[in-house]
Amino acid sequence: MGFVRVRFNNFKNIEPREMRWFPGLNLLTGGNGAGKTNILEGISIISGWGTLGRGEKNSSIPTWESGSSEAQLTGEIDSEEIIKVKVAKRFFIKVDDKTVTASDLRWKIPLLSFLSDDMSIIEGSSASRRRLVDMLLALIVPSYAFRLSEYRRGVRQKALFLKKGLPSMVVDRALLPLAAWLWRMREEGVGLLSQELEKLSELTPARIELSLKRGGAGLCADCEEDYSRSLFCYREREAALKFPIVGPHRDDVAITADGRQASSALSRGLRRRTAIALMLAASDGVKRKTGKSPVLLLDEVTAELDGEGRKILFDSLLSRDSQLFAATAEPFRLEIPCVVHKVEGGRIVESRQNK
Ligand SMILES: Nc1ncnc2c1ncn2[C@@H]1O[C@H](COP(=O)(O)OP(=O)(O)O)[C@@H](O)[C@H]1O
Ligand SMILES: [Mg+2]
C-alpha cells in the first residue's frame, strides 16, 4: 500500500503541484520552514488520519490570505484509486467519487506517524507512550479509535462535573466498561510491542521490557474491579483536585533496560535508538496482525543520531516493505536506495533517485 502521487490545493504553504512518490523510502530534505512537515501532514490527512496533532484546528490549514476557508487534497494510491479530501470544519472524503468516512479510509491506508517529540518517547511525558500504543491499536482493532474518543468525551464531562463540585458517579458508571476495555486492549497492545521488540535486538543494546501502568490504578488484575476500587480510593482526591485521576487517560508504559528504568539507564543516543525500535516494533506488530505494512511518516528522523545510529536506522527502515516518508533538515549524504526530494518554499524543487 502506498501513494503514487498527490496534489494539495490551498494547503498551508504547499504549492499546488503534483508530487510523485517512490514505493520505498522518500526522504524530504530542506531548511526549517520549507514545508517538509506540512507535506507529511498532508499525507496523514489524505490517509484519513487527520492533522499531526500539533495543536492546530482545521481552520488554520488553508493557505493564509487566500481568502478561502477550505483546502483540497487529492492523491492516487497504488491500487489506482483516487482519494479526495476537502478540509473544511471537518473532513469530507471521497474514494473514486464515492463518499466514505475517515475510518473507512484508515482501514484502506494504514499509517503510523512519528513526530520529533516521539523521539523522546523514553524520557518524555506519558502522553507520547500512550500515543504509540493507541496508534498501534487503532490499526488492528476496528472499534478502538471510536471507543477511545467516547472515553475521552466522558472524561471531559467528568472533569466538568468535578469542576462544578457535582457528584460524578453517573459519569463514572458510564466510563467503567470503556475504561476496563481500554485497559485490556492496551495490555494486549503493550504485549504485542514487547514481542516485536525482542526481534529488533540489533537496535536495542539492552533487554528492553515494557509494561502498562494503569492510570491511578493497579490495585488488582481484574480491570472492572480495579477501576471501581481505585475510584473509591481516590474519590476525595479527585474532588479536591477537580480533575479525574483514575483511568486510561492517565496510563503510562513503564520501559526498563536490563531491569532498570530506561530513561536513566540508557545514554541519550541509546534512548533514541530504543525509540526508533519501538516505532518499528509497532509497524511490525501491525503487519503481523493485519498482514498489511503501514505507511510510515517520520519527522526529523536523523536529529541527534550519530553515523552508526543513522546506518542502523536506515537499514531497518529499508528492510521493511512499507512506503516511507521521512523528513530531515540536515544535508544528507547517505548512499541508500531512496528518492531524495529537496523541499524549498513549499515545493519540491528536485527529486533525485539513489540506487
Ligand atoms: N495555513 C498556512 N498558510 C500558509 N503558510 C503556512 C500555514 N501554516 C503554516 N505555514 C507555513 O509553513 C511553514 C512551516 O512548514 P513546516 O512544514 O513546518 O516546515 P519544515 O520544513 O521545517 O518542516 C512556515 O513557514 C509557516 O509559515
Ligand atoms: Mg518540520
XYZ file of C-alpha atoms and ligand atoms in Angstrom:
383
model
C 0.000 0.000 0.000
C 1.359 3.379 -0.897
C 0.877 6.689 -2.668
C 1.815 7.179 -6.296
C 1.134 10.905 -6.426
C -0.588 13.663 -4.501
C -1.576 17.249 -5.089
C -2.550 19.706 -2.393
C -4.567 22.817 -3.228
C -4.630 25.743 -0.843
C -2.897 23.644 1.806
C -0.687 25.730 4.114
C 2.476 26.872 2.326
C 2.490 23.949 -0.170
C 2.314 24.910 -3.833
C -0.499 23.268 -5.815
C 1.634 20.930 -7.926
C 1.699 17.213 -8.410
C 4.155 15.390 -6.153
C 5.198 11.899 -7.266
C 6.249 9.324 -4.718
C 8.520 6.312 -4.727
C 7.164 2.992 -3.352
C 10.062 2.739 -0.855
C 11.762 5.489 1.115
C 11.014 9.111 0.219
C 13.398 11.400 2.052
C 12.339 15.045 2.277
C 15.236 17.425 2.896
C 15.326 21.197 3.184
C 15.749 24.020 5.662
C 13.435 24.964 8.508
C 10.078 26.258 7.363
C 10.445 24.732 3.868
C 7.239 22.718 4.258
C 8.516 19.196 4.977
C 6.284 18.626 7.990
C 3.363 20.159 6.094
C 3.825 17.561 3.343
C 3.856 14.776 5.941
C 0.722 16.269 7.453
C -0.992 16.368 4.058
C -0.231 12.660 3.622
C -1.643 11.940 7.061
C -4.859 13.829 6.214
C -5.293 12.183 2.829
C -4.951 8.789 4.522
C -7.828 9.561 6.926
C -5.598 10.102 9.955
C -6.152 13.845 10.300
C -3.684 16.557 11.248
C -0.482 15.664 13.011
C -1.819 16.920 16.312
C 0.398 19.947 16.587
C -2.459 21.603 18.450
C -3.912 23.164 15.296
C -7.533 23.394 14.271
C -8.736 22.582 10.740
C -9.459 26.279 10.267
C -5.728 27.033 10.376
C -4.992 24.673 7.436
C -5.912 26.722 4.323
C -3.209 28.955 2.906
C -3.050 32.293 4.669
C -4.502 35.257 2.803
C -6.044 33.012 0.158
C -9.450 34.251 1.291
C -10.744 30.670 1.299
C -11.596 28.572 4.318
C -11.064 25.267 2.511
C -8.167 23.179 1.309
C -8.404 20.206 -1.087
C -6.080 17.239 -1.163
C -6.053 14.703 -3.989
C -3.998 11.560 -4.301
C -3.675 8.295 -6.161
C -2.746 5.121 -4.322
C -1.089 2.079 -5.880
C -4.423 0.288 -6.310
C -5.224 3.156 -8.729
C -7.978 4.511 -6.508
C -8.292 8.283 -6.355
C -8.761 9.854 -2.943
C -10.091 13.343 -2.476
C -10.297 15.148 0.847
C -11.871 18.534 1.353
C -10.756 20.166 4.564
C -13.393 22.476 5.990
C -14.625 22.472 9.592
C -14.459 18.726 9.187
C -13.051 16.398 6.550
C -15.135 15.352 3.511
C -13.648 12.266 1.913
C -14.247 10.546 -1.411
C -12.645 7.440 -2.863
C -13.265 7.170 -6.616
C -16.024 9.759 -6.217
C -17.859 7.766 -3.524
C -18.204 9.389 -0.121
C -16.534 7.397 2.661
C -15.817 8.010 6.342
C -12.364 8.726 7.739
C -12.432 5.362 9.446
C -13.167 3.559 6.115
C -10.180 5.332 4.637
C -7.937 4.495 7.597
C -8.626 0.812 7.009
C -7.631 1.238 3.396
C -4.430 3.139 4.192
C -2.882 2.027 7.483
C -0.408 4.661 8.617
C 1.874 5.312 11.565
C 3.278 8.779 12.130
C 6.170 9.728 14.359
C 6.874 13.351 15.126
C 10.037 14.813 16.547
C 8.530 14.671 20.061
C 8.096 10.927 19.707
C 11.867 10.601 19.550
C 11.892 11.378 23.266
C 9.345 8.652 23.934
C 11.601 7.059 26.560
C 12.149 10.115 28.752
C 9.304 12.350 27.570
C 5.814 12.598 29.003
C 3.485 9.611 29.283
C 1.317 11.109 26.505
C 3.828 10.075 23.831
C 3.917 6.496 25.127
C 0.121 6.321 25.187
C 0.092 7.727 21.653
C 2.297 4.881 20.413
C 0.072 2.187 21.919
C -3.077 3.973 20.695
C -1.778 4.268 17.120
C -0.905 0.574 17.121
C -4.310 -0.475 18.451
C -6.222 1.862 16.129
C -4.638 -0.056 13.254
C -5.512 -3.524 14.473
C -8.778 -3.191 16.431
C -11.594 -1.715 14.294
C -13.526 -0.040 17.119
C -10.525 1.184 19.113
C -10.330 4.795 17.888
C -14.081 5.241 18.303
C -14.177 3.842 21.824
C -11.141 5.853 22.851
C -12.800 9.068 21.721
C -16.010 8.080 23.570
C -13.941 7.540 26.683
C -12.189 10.894 26.278
C -15.524 12.634 25.892
C -16.678 11.011 29.136
C -13.521 12.154 30.927
C -14.116 15.737 29.760
C -17.654 15.522 31.064
C -16.452 14.179 34.388
C -13.874 16.978 34.638
C -16.711 19.458 34.163
C -18.750 17.835 36.941
C -15.745 17.872 39.290
C -15.033 21.498 38.469
C -18.571 22.451 39.440
C -18.326 20.382 42.626
C -21.056 17.987 41.435
C -21.020 14.240 42.179
C -19.562 12.328 39.230
C -20.931 8.853 39.989
C -23.233 8.778 36.938
C -20.361 9.510 34.559
C -18.152 7.019 36.395
C -20.703 4.293 35.812
C -20.798 5.065 32.091
C -16.994 5.184 31.935
C -16.427 1.865 33.719
C -16.912 -0.535 30.766
C -14.968 1.740 28.408
C -12.072 2.179 30.834
C -11.888 -1.556 31.517
C -11.980 -2.385 27.789
C -9.254 0.169 27.014
C -7.032 -1.277 29.726
C -7.469 -4.788 28.355
C -6.694 -3.626 24.823
C -3.691 -1.580 25.893
C -2.296 -4.512 27.860
C -2.535 -6.607 24.693
C -1.007 -3.803 22.635
C 1.935 -3.458 25.009
C 2.372 -7.246 24.922
C 2.485 -7.191 21.122
C 5.036 -4.351 21.130
C 7.225 -6.310 23.580
C 7.186 -9.405 21.384
C 8.104 -7.453 18.262
C 10.792 -5.514 20.124
C 12.522 -8.764 21.067
C 13.141 -9.380 17.361
C 14.839 -5.993 16.959
C 17.738 -6.644 19.276
C 20.266 -5.185 16.795
C 18.745 -1.788 17.553
C 18.412 -2.158 21.281
C 21.614 -2.947 23.156
C 19.943 -3.897 26.437
C 16.972 -6.150 27.153
C 14.040 -3.769 26.911
C 10.864 -4.643 28.770
C 7.526 -2.875 28.625
C 4.525 -2.965 30.893
C 1.321 -0.967 31.101
C 0.873 1.124 34.241
C -2.849 1.741 34.628
C -3.605 5.388 35.374
C -4.258 5.966 39.085
C -4.958 2.258 39.496
C -3.293 -1.141 39.646
C -4.890 -2.413 42.859
C -5.907 -5.740 41.310
C -5.643 -7.555 37.976
C -9.320 -7.501 37.019
C -9.915 -4.311 35.012
C -13.513 -3.589 36.114
C -12.771 -4.214 39.756
C -9.565 -2.197 39.580
C -11.390 0.803 38.125
C -14.134 0.710 40.779
C -11.764 0.160 43.694
C -9.326 2.841 42.561
C -12.146 5.346 42.074
C -13.362 4.594 45.573
C -9.833 5.144 46.968
C -9.278 8.414 45.115
C -12.760 9.893 45.146
C -11.863 12.615 47.664
C -8.611 13.368 45.922
C -10.385 13.785 42.579
C -12.924 16.096 44.207
C -10.119 18.157 45.778
C -8.097 18.330 42.547
C -11.286 18.881 40.488
C -9.834 16.531 37.903
C -10.254 12.779 37.138
C -7.050 10.993 38.111
C -8.159 7.379 37.681
C -8.438 5.816 34.243
C -6.726 5.123 30.907
C -6.232 8.852 30.191
C -3.530 8.699 32.887
C -1.903 5.439 31.751
C 1.792 5.100 31.173
C 4.056 2.429 29.726
C 6.944 1.533 32.027
C 10.100 0.892 29.982
C 13.081 -0.856 31.541
C 16.502 -1.702 30.146
C 18.105 -4.728 31.800
C 15.719 -4.273 34.701
C 16.462 -0.578 35.288
C 14.329 2.393 34.316
C 15.293 3.060 30.692
C 15.173 6.865 30.983
C 18.066 6.821 33.449
C 19.818 3.571 32.450
C 20.358 4.433 28.760
C 22.524 7.150 27.233
C 20.864 9.766 25.033
C 21.911 8.037 21.825
C 20.659 4.659 23.019
C 17.366 6.169 24.145
C 16.828 7.448 20.616
C 17.668 4.092 19.126
C 15.230 2.437 21.503
C 12.594 4.988 20.459
C 13.151 4.010 16.838
C 12.989 0.328 17.737
C 9.616 0.965 19.389
C 8.281 2.615 16.223
C 9.472 -0.256 14.066
C 8.053 -2.756 16.556
C 4.666 -1.030 16.189
C 4.908 -1.248 12.410
C 5.904 -4.941 12.571
C 3.066 -5.635 15.016
C 0.543 -4.155 12.577
C 1.996 -6.244 9.753
C 1.783 -9.422 11.844
C -1.807 -8.806 12.964
C -3.302 -7.460 9.740
C -0.953 -8.659 7.009
C -0.556 -5.048 5.817
C 2.552 -2.873 6.185
C 1.579 0.606 7.336
C 2.842 3.693 5.535
C 5.364 5.323 7.882
C 5.740 9.067 8.399
C 8.872 10.052 10.288
C 9.610 13.676 11.035
C 13.100 14.971 11.881
C 14.251 11.436 11.709
C 18.013 11.826 11.900
C 18.277 14.551 14.544
C 20.817 13.642 17.211
C 21.715 10.294 15.677
C 25.394 9.621 15.032
C 26.660 7.967 11.840
C 26.217 4.453 13.192
C 22.748 5.237 14.541
C 21.688 6.539 11.124
C 23.022 3.498 9.373
C 21.146 1.147 11.686
C 18.019 3.274 11.322
C 18.022 3.273 7.525
C 18.996 -0.402 7.280
C 15.986 -1.255 9.440
C 13.649 1.079 7.586
C 14.654 -0.279 4.203
C 14.292 -3.899 5.257
C 10.506 -3.293 5.536
C 8.214 -3.408 2.562
C 6.403 -0.199 3.547
C 6.283 3.126 1.808
C 8.134 5.603 3.997
C 8.179 9.359 4.168
C 10.981 10.760 6.298
C 11.882 14.422 6.782
C 15.220 15.836 7.833
C 16.556 19.389 7.935
C 20.139 18.191 7.682
C 22.022 17.880 4.409
C 22.070 14.235 3.534
C 24.856 12.128 2.127
C 23.992 8.530 2.908
C 24.103 6.266 -0.122
C 20.875 4.402 0.452
C 18.328 3.259 -2.123
C 15.759 6.007 -1.808
C 14.482 9.119 -3.516
C 15.678 12.389 -2.015
C 13.178 15.206 -2.519
C 14.536 18.683 -1.920
C 11.865 20.971 -0.464
C 12.086 24.761 -0.702
C 9.398 27.367 -0.135
C 6.545 24.860 -0.109
C 7.565 22.985 -3.217
C 9.686 20.033 -4.252
C 12.422 21.578 -6.362
C 14.321 18.384 -7.156
C 13.823 14.615 -6.762
C 16.959 12.511 -7.068
C 16.973 8.724 -7.082
C 19.760 6.947 -5.214
C 20.442 3.416 -6.409
N -2.062 27.983 6.841
C -0.855 28.309 6.354
N -0.738 29.031 5.214
C 0.471 29.349 4.713
N 1.633 29.002 5.274
C 1.588 28.277 6.409
C 0.348 27.891 7.008
N 0.621 27.191 8.130
C 1.968 27.136 8.211
N 2.555 27.799 7.200
C 3.983 27.957 6.937
O 4.536 26.664 6.828
C 5.899 26.752 7.210
C 6.228 25.598 8.147
O 6.304 24.480 7.389
P 6.854 23.129 8.012
O 6.305 22.068 7.168
O 6.606 23.051 9.470
O 8.407 23.326 7.743
P 9.593 22.300 7.926
O 10.174 22.121 6.568
O 10.544 22.981 8.852
O 9.027 21.049 8.487
C 6.116 28.021 7.961
O 6.949 28.808 7.168
C 4.753 28.599 8.088
O 4.840 29.972 7.916
Mg 9.352 20.181 10.295
